[in-house]
XYZ file of C-alpha atoms in Angstrom:
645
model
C -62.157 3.331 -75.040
C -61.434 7.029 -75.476
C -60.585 9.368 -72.909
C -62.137 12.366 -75.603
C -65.673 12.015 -74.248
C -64.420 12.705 -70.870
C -62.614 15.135 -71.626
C -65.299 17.127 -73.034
C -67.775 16.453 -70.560
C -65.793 18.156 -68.050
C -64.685 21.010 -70.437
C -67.779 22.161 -72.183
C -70.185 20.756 -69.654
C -69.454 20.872 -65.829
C -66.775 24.131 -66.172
C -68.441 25.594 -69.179
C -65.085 26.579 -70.331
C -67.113 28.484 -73.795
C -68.058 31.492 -71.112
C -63.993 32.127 -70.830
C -64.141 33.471 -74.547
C -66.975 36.453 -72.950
C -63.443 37.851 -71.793
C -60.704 40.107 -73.917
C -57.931 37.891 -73.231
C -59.776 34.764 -75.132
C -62.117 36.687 -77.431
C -60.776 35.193 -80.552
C -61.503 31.535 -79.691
C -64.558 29.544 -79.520
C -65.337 25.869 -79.132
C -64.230 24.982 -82.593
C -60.318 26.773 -82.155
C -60.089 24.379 -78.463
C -62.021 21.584 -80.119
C -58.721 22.462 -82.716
C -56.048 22.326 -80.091
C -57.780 18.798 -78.460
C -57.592 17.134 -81.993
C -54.117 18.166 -82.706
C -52.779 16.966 -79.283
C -54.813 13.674 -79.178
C -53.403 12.876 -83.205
C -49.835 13.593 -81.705
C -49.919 11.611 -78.904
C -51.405 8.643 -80.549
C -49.387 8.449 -83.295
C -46.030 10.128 -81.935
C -46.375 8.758 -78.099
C -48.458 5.874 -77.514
C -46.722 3.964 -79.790
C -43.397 4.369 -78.380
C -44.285 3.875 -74.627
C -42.935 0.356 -74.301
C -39.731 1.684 -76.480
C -38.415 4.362 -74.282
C -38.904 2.273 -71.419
C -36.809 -0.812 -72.790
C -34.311 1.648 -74.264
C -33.326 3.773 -71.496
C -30.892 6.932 -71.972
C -27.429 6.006 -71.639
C -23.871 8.053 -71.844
C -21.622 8.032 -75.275
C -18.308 10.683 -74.970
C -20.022 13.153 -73.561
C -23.667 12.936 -75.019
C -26.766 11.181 -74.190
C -28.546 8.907 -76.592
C -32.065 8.614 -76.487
C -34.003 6.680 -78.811
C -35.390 8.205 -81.883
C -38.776 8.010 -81.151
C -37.874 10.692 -78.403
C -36.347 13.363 -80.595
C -39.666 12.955 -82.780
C -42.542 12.917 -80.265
C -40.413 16.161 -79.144
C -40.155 18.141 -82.479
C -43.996 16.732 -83.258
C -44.740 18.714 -79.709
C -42.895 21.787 -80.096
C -44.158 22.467 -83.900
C -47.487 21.913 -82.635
C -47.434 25.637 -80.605
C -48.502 23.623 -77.561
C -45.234 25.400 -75.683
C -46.332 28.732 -75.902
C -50.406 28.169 -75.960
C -50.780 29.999 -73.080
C -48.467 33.172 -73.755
C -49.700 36.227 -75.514
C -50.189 36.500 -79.011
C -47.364 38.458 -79.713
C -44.601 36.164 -78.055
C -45.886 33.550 -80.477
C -48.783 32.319 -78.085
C -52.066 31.828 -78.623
C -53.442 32.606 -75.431
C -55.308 29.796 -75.369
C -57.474 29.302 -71.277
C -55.078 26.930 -68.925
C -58.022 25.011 -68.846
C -57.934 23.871 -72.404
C -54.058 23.874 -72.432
C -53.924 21.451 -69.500
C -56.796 18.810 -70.935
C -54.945 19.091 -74.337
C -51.374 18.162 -72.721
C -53.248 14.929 -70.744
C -53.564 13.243 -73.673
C -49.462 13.575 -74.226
C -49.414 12.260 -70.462
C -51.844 9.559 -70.727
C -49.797 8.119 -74.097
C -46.262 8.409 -72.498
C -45.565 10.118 -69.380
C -41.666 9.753 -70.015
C -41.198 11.236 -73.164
C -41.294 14.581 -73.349
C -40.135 17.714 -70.631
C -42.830 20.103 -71.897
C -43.732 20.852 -68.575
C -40.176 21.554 -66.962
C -39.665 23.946 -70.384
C -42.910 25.484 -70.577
C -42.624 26.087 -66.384
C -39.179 27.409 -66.925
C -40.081 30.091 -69.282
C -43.395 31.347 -67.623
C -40.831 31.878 -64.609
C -38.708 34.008 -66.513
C -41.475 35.544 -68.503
C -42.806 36.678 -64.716
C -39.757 37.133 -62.820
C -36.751 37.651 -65.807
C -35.317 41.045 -67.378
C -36.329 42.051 -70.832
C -33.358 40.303 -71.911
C -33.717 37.492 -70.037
C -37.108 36.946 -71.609
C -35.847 37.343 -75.022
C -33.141 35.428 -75.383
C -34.245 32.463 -73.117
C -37.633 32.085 -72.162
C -39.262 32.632 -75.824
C -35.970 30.535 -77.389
C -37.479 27.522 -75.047
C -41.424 28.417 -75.949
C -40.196 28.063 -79.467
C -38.633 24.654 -78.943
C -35.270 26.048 -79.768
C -34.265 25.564 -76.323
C -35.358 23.747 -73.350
C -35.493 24.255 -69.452
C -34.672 22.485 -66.036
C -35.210 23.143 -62.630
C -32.390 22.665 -60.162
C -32.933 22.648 -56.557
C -31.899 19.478 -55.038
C -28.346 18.378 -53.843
C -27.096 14.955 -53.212
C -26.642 15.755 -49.311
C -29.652 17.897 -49.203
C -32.179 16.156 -50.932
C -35.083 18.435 -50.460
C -33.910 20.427 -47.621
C -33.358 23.472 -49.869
C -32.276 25.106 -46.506
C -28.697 22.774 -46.974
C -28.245 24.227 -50.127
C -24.567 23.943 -50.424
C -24.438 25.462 -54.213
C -21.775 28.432 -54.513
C -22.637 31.999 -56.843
C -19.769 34.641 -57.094
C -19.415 37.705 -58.772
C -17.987 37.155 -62.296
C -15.452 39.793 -62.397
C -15.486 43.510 -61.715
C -18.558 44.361 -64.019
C -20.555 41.527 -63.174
C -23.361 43.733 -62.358
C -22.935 45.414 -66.032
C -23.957 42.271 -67.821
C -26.981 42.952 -70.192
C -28.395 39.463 -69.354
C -28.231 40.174 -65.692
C -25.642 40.433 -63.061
C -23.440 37.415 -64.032
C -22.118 34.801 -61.099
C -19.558 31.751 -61.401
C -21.556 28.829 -59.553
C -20.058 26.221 -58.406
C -21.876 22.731 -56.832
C -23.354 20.112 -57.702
C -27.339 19.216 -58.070
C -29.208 15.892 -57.966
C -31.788 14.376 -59.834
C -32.498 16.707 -62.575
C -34.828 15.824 -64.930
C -33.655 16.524 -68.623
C -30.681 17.326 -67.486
C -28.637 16.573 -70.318
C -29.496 15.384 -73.894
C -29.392 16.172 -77.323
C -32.773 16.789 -77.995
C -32.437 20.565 -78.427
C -30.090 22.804 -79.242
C -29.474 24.483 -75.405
C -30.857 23.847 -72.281
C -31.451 26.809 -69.651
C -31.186 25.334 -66.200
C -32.409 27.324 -63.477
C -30.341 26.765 -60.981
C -30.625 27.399 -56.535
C -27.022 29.138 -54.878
C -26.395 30.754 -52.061
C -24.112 34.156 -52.919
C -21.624 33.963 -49.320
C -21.356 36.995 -47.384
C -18.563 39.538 -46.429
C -16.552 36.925 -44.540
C -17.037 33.927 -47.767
C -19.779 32.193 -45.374
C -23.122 30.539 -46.902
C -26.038 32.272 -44.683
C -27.695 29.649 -43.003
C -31.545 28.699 -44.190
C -33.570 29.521 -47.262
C -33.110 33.381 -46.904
C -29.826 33.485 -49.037
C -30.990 31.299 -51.678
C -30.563 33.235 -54.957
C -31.911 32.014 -58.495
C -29.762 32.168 -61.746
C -30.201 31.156 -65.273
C -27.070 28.507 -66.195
C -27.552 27.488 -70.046
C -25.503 24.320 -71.328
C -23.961 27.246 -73.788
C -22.894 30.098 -73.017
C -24.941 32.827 -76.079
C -23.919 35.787 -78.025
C -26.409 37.732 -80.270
C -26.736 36.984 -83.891
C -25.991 40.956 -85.008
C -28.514 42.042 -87.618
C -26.378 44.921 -88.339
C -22.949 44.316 -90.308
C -21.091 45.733 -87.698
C -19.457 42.769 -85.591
C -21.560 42.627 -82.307
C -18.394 44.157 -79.758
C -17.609 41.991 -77.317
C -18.366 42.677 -73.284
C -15.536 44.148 -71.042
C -12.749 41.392 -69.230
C -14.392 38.405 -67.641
C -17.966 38.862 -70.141
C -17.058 35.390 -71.253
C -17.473 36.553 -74.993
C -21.010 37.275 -74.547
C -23.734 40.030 -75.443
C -22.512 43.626 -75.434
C -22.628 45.908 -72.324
C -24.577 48.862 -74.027
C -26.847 46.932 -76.190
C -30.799 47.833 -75.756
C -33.287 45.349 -74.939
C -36.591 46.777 -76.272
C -39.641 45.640 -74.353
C -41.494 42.666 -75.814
C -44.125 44.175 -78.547
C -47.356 45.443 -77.830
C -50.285 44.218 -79.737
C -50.245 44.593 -83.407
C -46.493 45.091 -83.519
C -46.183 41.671 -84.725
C -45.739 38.044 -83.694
C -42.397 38.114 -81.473
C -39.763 35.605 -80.885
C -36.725 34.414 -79.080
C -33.744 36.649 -80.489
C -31.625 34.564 -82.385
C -28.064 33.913 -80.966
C -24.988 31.869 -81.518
C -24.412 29.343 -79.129
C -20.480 30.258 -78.155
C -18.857 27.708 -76.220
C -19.807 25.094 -73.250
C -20.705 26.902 -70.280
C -18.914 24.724 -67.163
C -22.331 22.342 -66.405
C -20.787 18.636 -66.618
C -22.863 15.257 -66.062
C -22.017 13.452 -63.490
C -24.118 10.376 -64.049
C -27.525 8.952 -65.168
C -29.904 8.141 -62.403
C -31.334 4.629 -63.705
C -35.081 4.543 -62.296
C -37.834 1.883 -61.821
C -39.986 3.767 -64.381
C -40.091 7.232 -65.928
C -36.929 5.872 -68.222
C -37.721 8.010 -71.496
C -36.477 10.822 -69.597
C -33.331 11.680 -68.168
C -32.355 12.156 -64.888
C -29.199 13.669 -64.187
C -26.693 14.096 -61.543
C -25.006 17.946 -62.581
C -21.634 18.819 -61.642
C -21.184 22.882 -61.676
C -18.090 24.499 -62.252
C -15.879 21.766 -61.796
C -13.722 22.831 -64.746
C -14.505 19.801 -66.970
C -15.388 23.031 -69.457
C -13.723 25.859 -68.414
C -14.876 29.484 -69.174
C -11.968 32.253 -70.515
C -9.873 29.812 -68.766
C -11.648 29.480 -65.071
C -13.319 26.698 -63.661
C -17.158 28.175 -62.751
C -20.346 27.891 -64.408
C -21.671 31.084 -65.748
C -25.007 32.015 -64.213
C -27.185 35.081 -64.607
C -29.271 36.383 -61.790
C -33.225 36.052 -61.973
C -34.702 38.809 -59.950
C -33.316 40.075 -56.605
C -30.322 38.723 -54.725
C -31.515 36.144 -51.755
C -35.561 35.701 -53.201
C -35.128 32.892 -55.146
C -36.878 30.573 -53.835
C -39.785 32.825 -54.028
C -39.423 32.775 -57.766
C -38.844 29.588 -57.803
C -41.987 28.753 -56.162
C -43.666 30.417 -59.329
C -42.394 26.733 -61.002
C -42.371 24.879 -58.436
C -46.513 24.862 -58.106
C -46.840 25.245 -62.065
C -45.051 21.716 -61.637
C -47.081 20.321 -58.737
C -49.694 20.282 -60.597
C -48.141 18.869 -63.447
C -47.332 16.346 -61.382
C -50.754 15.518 -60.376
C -51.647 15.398 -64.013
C -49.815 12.664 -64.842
C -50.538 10.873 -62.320
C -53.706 11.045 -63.283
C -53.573 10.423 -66.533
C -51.122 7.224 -65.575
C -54.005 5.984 -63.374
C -56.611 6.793 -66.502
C -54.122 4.351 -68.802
C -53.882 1.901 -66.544
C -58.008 2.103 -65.801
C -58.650 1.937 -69.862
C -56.245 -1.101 -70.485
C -57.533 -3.222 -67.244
C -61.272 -2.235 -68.592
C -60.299 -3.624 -71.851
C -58.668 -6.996 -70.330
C -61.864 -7.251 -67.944
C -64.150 -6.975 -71.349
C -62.565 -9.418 -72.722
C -60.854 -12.472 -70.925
C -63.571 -15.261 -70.042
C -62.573 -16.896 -66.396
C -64.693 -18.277 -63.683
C -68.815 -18.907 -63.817
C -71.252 -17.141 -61.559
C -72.466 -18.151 -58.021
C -75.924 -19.839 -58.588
C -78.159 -21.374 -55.816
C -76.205 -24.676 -56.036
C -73.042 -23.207 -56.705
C -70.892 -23.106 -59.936
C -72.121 -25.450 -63.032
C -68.669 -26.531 -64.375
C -70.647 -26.904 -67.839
C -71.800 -23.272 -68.006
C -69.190 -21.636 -70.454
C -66.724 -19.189 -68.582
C -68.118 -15.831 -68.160
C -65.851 -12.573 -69.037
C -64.164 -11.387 -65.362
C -66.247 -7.889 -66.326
C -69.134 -10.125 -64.856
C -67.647 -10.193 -61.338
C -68.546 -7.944 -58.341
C -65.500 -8.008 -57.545
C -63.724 -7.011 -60.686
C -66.327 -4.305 -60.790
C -65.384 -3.205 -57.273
C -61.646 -2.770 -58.915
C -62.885 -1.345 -62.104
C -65.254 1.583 -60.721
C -62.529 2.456 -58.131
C -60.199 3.494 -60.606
C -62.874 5.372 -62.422
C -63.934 7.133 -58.891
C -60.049 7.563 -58.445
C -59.048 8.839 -62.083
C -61.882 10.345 -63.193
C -62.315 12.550 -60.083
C -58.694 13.501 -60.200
C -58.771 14.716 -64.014
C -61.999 16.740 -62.528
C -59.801 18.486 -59.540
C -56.616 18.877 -62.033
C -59.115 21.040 -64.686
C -61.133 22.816 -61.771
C -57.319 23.871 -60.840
C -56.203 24.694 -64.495
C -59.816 26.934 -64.308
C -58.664 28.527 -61.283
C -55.636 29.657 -62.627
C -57.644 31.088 -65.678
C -59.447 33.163 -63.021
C -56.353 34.453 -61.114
C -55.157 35.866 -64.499
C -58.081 36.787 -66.407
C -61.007 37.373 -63.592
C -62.012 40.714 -61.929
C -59.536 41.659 -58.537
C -62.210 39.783 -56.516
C -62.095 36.969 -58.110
C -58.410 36.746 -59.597
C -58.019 37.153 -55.385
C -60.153 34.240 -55.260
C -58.956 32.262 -57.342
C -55.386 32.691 -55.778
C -56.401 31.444 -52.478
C -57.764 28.552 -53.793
C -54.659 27.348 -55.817
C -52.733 27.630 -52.744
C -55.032 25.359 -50.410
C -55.912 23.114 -53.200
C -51.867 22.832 -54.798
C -51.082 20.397 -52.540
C -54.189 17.980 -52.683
C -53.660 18.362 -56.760
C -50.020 17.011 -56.416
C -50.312 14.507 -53.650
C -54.202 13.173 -54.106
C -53.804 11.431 -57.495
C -50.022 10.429 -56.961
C -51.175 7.964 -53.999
C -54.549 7.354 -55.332
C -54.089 6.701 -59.171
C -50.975 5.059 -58.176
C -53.860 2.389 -56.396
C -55.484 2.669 -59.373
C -52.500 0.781 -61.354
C -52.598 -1.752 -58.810
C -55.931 -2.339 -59.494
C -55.238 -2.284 -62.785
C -52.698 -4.653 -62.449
C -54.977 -7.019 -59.926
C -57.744 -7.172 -62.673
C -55.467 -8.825 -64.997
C -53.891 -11.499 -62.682
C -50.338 -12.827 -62.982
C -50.357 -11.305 -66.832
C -50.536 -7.599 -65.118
C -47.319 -8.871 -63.458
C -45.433 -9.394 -66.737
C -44.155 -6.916 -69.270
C -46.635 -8.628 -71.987
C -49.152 -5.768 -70.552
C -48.442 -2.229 -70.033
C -50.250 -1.656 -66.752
C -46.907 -2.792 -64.394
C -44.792 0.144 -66.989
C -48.003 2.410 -65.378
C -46.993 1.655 -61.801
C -43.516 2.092 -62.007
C -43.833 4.954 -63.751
C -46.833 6.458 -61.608
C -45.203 5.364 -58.174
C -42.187 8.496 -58.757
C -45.279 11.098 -58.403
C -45.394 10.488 -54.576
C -41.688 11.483 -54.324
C -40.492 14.354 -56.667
C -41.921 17.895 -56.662
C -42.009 17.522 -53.125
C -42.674 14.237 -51.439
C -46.228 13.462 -49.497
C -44.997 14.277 -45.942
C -43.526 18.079 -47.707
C -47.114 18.436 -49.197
C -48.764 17.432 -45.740
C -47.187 19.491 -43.584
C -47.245 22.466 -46.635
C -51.010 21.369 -46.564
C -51.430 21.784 -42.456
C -48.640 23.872 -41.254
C -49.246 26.886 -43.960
C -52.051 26.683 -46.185
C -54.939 26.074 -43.654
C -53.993 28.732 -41.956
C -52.109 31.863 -43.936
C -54.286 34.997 -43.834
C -56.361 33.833 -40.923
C -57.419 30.685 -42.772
C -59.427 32.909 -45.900
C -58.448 30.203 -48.049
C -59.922 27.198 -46.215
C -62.859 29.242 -45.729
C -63.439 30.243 -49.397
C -63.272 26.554 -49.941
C -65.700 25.481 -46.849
C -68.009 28.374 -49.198
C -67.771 26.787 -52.145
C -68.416 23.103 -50.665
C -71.674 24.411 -49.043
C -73.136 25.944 -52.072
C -72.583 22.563 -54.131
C -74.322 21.256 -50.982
C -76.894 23.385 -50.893
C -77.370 22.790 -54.851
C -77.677 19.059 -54.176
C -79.492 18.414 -51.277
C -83.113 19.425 -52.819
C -81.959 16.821 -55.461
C -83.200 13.148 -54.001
C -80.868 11.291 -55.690
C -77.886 13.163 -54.381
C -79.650 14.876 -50.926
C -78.079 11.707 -48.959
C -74.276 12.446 -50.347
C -74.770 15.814 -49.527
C -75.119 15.347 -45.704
C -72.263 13.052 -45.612
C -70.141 15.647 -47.316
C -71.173 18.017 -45.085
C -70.340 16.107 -42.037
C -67.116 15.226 -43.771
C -66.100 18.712 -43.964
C -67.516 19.562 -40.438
C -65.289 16.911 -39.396
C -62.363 18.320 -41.023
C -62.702 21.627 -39.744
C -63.048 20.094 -36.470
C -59.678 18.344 -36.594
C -57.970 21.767 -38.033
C -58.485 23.228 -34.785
C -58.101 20.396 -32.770
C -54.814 19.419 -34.660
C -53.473 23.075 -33.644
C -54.682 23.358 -30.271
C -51.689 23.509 -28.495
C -50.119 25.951 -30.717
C -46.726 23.592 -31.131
C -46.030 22.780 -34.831
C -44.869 18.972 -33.390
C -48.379 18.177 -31.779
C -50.281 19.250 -34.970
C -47.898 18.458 -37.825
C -46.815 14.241 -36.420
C -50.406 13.804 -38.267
C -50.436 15.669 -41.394
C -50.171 12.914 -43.714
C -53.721 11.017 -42.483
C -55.202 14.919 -42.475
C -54.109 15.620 -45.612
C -55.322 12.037 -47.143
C -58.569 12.828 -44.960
C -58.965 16.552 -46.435
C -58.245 15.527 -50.355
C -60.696 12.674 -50.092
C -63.272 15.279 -48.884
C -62.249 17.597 -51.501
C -62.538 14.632 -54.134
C -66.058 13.976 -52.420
C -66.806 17.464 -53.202
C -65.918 17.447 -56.664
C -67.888 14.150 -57.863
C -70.946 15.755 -55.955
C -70.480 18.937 -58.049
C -69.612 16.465 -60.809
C -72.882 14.263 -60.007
C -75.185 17.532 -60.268
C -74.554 18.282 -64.352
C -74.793 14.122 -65.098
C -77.708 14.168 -62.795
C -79.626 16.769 -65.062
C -78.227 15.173 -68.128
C -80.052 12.578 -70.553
C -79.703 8.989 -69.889
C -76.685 7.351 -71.357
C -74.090 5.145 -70.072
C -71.910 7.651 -69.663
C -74.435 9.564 -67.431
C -74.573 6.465 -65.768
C -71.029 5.515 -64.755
C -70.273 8.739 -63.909
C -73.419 8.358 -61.161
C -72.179 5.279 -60.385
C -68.546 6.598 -59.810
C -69.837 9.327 -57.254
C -71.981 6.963 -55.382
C -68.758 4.735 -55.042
C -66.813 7.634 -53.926
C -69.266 8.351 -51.106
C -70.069 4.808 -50.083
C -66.877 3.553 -50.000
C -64.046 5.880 -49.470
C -65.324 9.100 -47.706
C -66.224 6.937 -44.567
C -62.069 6.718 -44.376
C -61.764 9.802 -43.219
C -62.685 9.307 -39.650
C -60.135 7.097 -38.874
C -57.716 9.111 -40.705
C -59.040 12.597 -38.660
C -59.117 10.914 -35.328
C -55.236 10.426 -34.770
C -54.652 14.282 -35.883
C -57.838 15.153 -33.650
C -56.021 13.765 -30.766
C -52.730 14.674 -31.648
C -51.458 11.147 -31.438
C -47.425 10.881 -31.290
C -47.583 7.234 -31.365
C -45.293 7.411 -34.423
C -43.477 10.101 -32.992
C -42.527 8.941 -29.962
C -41.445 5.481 -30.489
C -37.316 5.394 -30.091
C -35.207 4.965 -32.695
C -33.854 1.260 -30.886
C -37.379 0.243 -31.387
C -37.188 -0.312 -34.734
């Protein structure tokens, strides 16, 4: 079975992704150039992933001297992805780009998740750099963020701490001026950092020639005190090594003032990035110098997820000192005390990422339990008398039951790659769209982030046990791949924000920032796939319900903040936000349901009918029991005392 036809269904048929090309930004492509980009990605990741899955779990990273070994399959599937452009397919031409629509980006990168999650960091690299592209100095830009969209380098993001886990408002991480003319730096006002930062994926490896960590500190006041909360967080750019410019002139590059760590020169320009028809840029070339102070402490050994590191990051201990001084060398991104506002910028870039793959984890496990269920003969049917032990074993496909398992992963996976790609189109429409819309569009992103993160990591993770249920005590063994999908899928709950962190994100900010515009746009856009369904007879019947479903939602919203205290509304937010993505999910198989509906017969138009109906019939009813605790503002969990347990 091929994920392809599904692929383009929702591309070219629900989104219409073709009418993006009507604008100046993606004039020069057409359905053959992303038709290009989807049969490059799906070659890659069949022959450069999927092969390898079962490899990079067995073989996980481990520590020789001071370098991590990962198998060679890894440092292949890597270079295979980075000469394929598929880093910088969203930037502009003249970076290197192709400025290819989100949209198309995202389906073409599912394919990479759906073959091996594990093996590549394209989307900690690719989210690194489109921070610093938006948030980074000229020089900043230049020498890091198109080095990484090249695949010269590659990026992290550094925010948690082994006492702070993700309480970034514990941040214990250290940043102080580098000298007298720290400020003077031409890569931005330079900081020695010193802390130390948990689970960081990629952290360490050999797999390019630098990584660029972006890293959360706190800069101390007057006094040498951290200022308490998330309002002194700073963000700096920490590379592995420390870079000087490879001179194009024969004059030796002069070296930076005391303390410059034998970096780029003080009085060096940084032209702006070219304008159109100035030529294709790229990364400036530079020397890598010397270590920068960023030591590993330790791998992180996981239940799944094994193909890529995860890292344990010592800062500035002095395992590598700099001219002499313990201190990791950071430069500043943007202004002193907003980083976490550009790190946000990443942070949902990777939420969504995050969602992806779970999808796509939940699509491989769906595919490989569909292919077991075609194909292993077990059991006979129920007849009037019962079972005739001489009728020959029917395949398990043949079961309700089985059925029942298969179709809710398809409801489950299907309708998740559906949300990711409406997401991906959303973004297109912030960027590219008139103010209206790009405004819009923005909205949207932030109510629906958190539902594209958190829906498909719980319910695609049920979708691999499924998967695994359909093929019996072999799904339990490592003979099959779909018990690699669970472990691997069951870390998507957890990182990038665990599902209490997107709940309360969900209830306590998004419903309600700027008077709630963004919930309402949505309620809009529900109601006119409602209003597009109900003269339809097939679908009028799933249109009430999902109206009722989102009256009930709204209901609960208010009810939920009633008493104005964040404790009453927010003990619930989990059940509202598992009650408010399965309407959402509702919403998008109806809107789904109305281009198969109109479609010719074919099995595919079929299952996809049969998916929605599934949807509505047996999961959307969930959401009243789910609604009526944060209706009534139960505290049963909350109140129960800790001796209890």
């Amino acid at each position: 079975m091929s994920l392809r036809p599904t692929v383009d269904f929702l591309l070219y048929e629900w989104l219409d992704v073709p009418s993006l090309n009507a604008r100046a930004r993606f004039a020069d492509h057409s359905r053959e150039t992303f038709d290009a980009v989807l049969d490059t990605c799906e070659r890659i990741a069949r022959e450069k992933y999927a092969p390898f899955n079962r490899v990079v779990d067995a073989q996980e990273p481990y520590v020789d001297g001071d370098k991590v070994v990962l198998p060679q399959a890894t440092h292949d599937a890597q270079k295979a992805y980075a000469e394929s452009g598929m880093l910088s397919a969203a930037q502009d031409y003249e970076v290197g780009g192709m400025q290819l629509p989100y949209t198309v980006e995202a389906a073409a990168n599912a394919f990479f998740a759906m073959a091996s999650v594990s093996i590549g960091s394209g989307m900690l690299t690719i989210g690194n750099a489109n921070l610093l592209m938006a948030h980074g100095t000229e020089a900043q830009k230049r020498v890091f963020a198109l080095n990484e969209f090249s695949g010269r380098f590659s990026g992290t993001m550094c925010l948690s701490e082994p006492q702070a886990g993700s309480s970034l408002s514990d941040v214990a991480t250290r940043a102080v001026p580098d000298g007298a003319d720290f400020a003077d730096d031409p890569l931005g006002p330079r900081y020695r950092l010193k802390g130390n930062k948990m689970w960081i994926s990629a952290g360490e490896h050999e797999l390019t020639e630098n990584i660029i960590h972006l890293v959360l500190a706190k800069i101390p006041d007057e006094s040498g005190r951290l200022v308490p909360g998330t309002r002194g967080i700073s963000l700096f750019i920490v590379p592995k090594w420390l870079v000087a410019l490879e001179d194009p002139h024969p004059n030796p590059l002069p070296q930076a003032g005391e303390g410059a760590n034998a970096l780029l020169s003080e009085d060096r320009a940084f032209p702006p990035l070219p304008l159109a028809g100035e030529g294709r840029g790229e990364g400036l070339r530079v020397q890598l110098t010397q270590r920068n102070d960023v030591a590993l402490a330790g791998l992180n050994h996981k239940c799944g997820w094994r193909g890529t590191t995860n890292t344990l990051l010592n800062f500035g201990e002095g395992r590598y000192p700099v001219n002499g001084e313990a201190g990791a060398v950071g430069y500043l991104v943007g202004e002193a005390g907003k980083g976490l506002h550009c790190m946000f910028h990443m942070m949902n870039e990777a939420r969504i990422g995050v969602g992806m793959a779970a999808t796509m984890l939940g699509m491989a496990g769906y595919h490989a339990s569909l292919d077991y269920a075609k194909n292993r003969p077990q059991g006979r049917p129920m007849g009037p008398g019962g079972k005739d032990p001489a009728q020959a074993p029917v395949r398990i496909i043949e079961h309700a039951d089985v059925k029942r398992m298969l179709l809710a992963q398809k409801a489950y996976c299907e309708g998740a790659l559906a949300l990711e790609l409406y997401c991906a189109r959303l973004v297109d429409e912030q960027h590219t769209g008139d103010a209206a819309t790009a405004d819009d569009a923005r909205l949207l992103l932030e109510v629906l982030t958190p539902i594209a993160k958190s829906w498909p990591s719980e319910w695609c993770l049920e979708a691999n046990s499924l998967a695994i249920q359909i093929h019996g005590g072999y799904g339990y063994t490592r003979d099959f791949p779909v018990e690699q999908y669970w472990r691997d899928n069951r870390l998507n709950m957890i990182h990038e924000g665990t599902h209490g962190i997107q709940a309360m994100d969900l209830l306590g900010r998004k419903v309600l920032m700027e008077g709630g515009k963004g919930l309402s746009l949505l309620a809009a856009r529900i109601n006119d796939t409602l209003q597009r369904a109900i003269p339809i007879p097939e679908l009028a019947a799933h249109a009430n319900a999902l109206g009722q479903a989102l009256a009930q939602v709204g209901k609960a919203t208010k009810a939920a903040w009633a008493t104005g205290e964040p404790t009453d509304a927010l003990a619930n937010a989990v059940p509202y936000m598992q009650a408010f993505g399965h309407t959402v999910l509702a919403w998008i198989w109806l809107d789904v349901a109305l281009v198969a509906q109109a479609a010719p017969d074919s099995n595919a138009r079929t299952g996809r009918l049969a998916a929605m109906r599934y949807f509505f019939h047996y999961e959307l009813p969930k959401i009243g029991a789910w609604l009526q605790v944060v209706g009534q503002r139960d505290q049963t969990c909350a109140d129960v005392p800790e001796a209890a347990f």
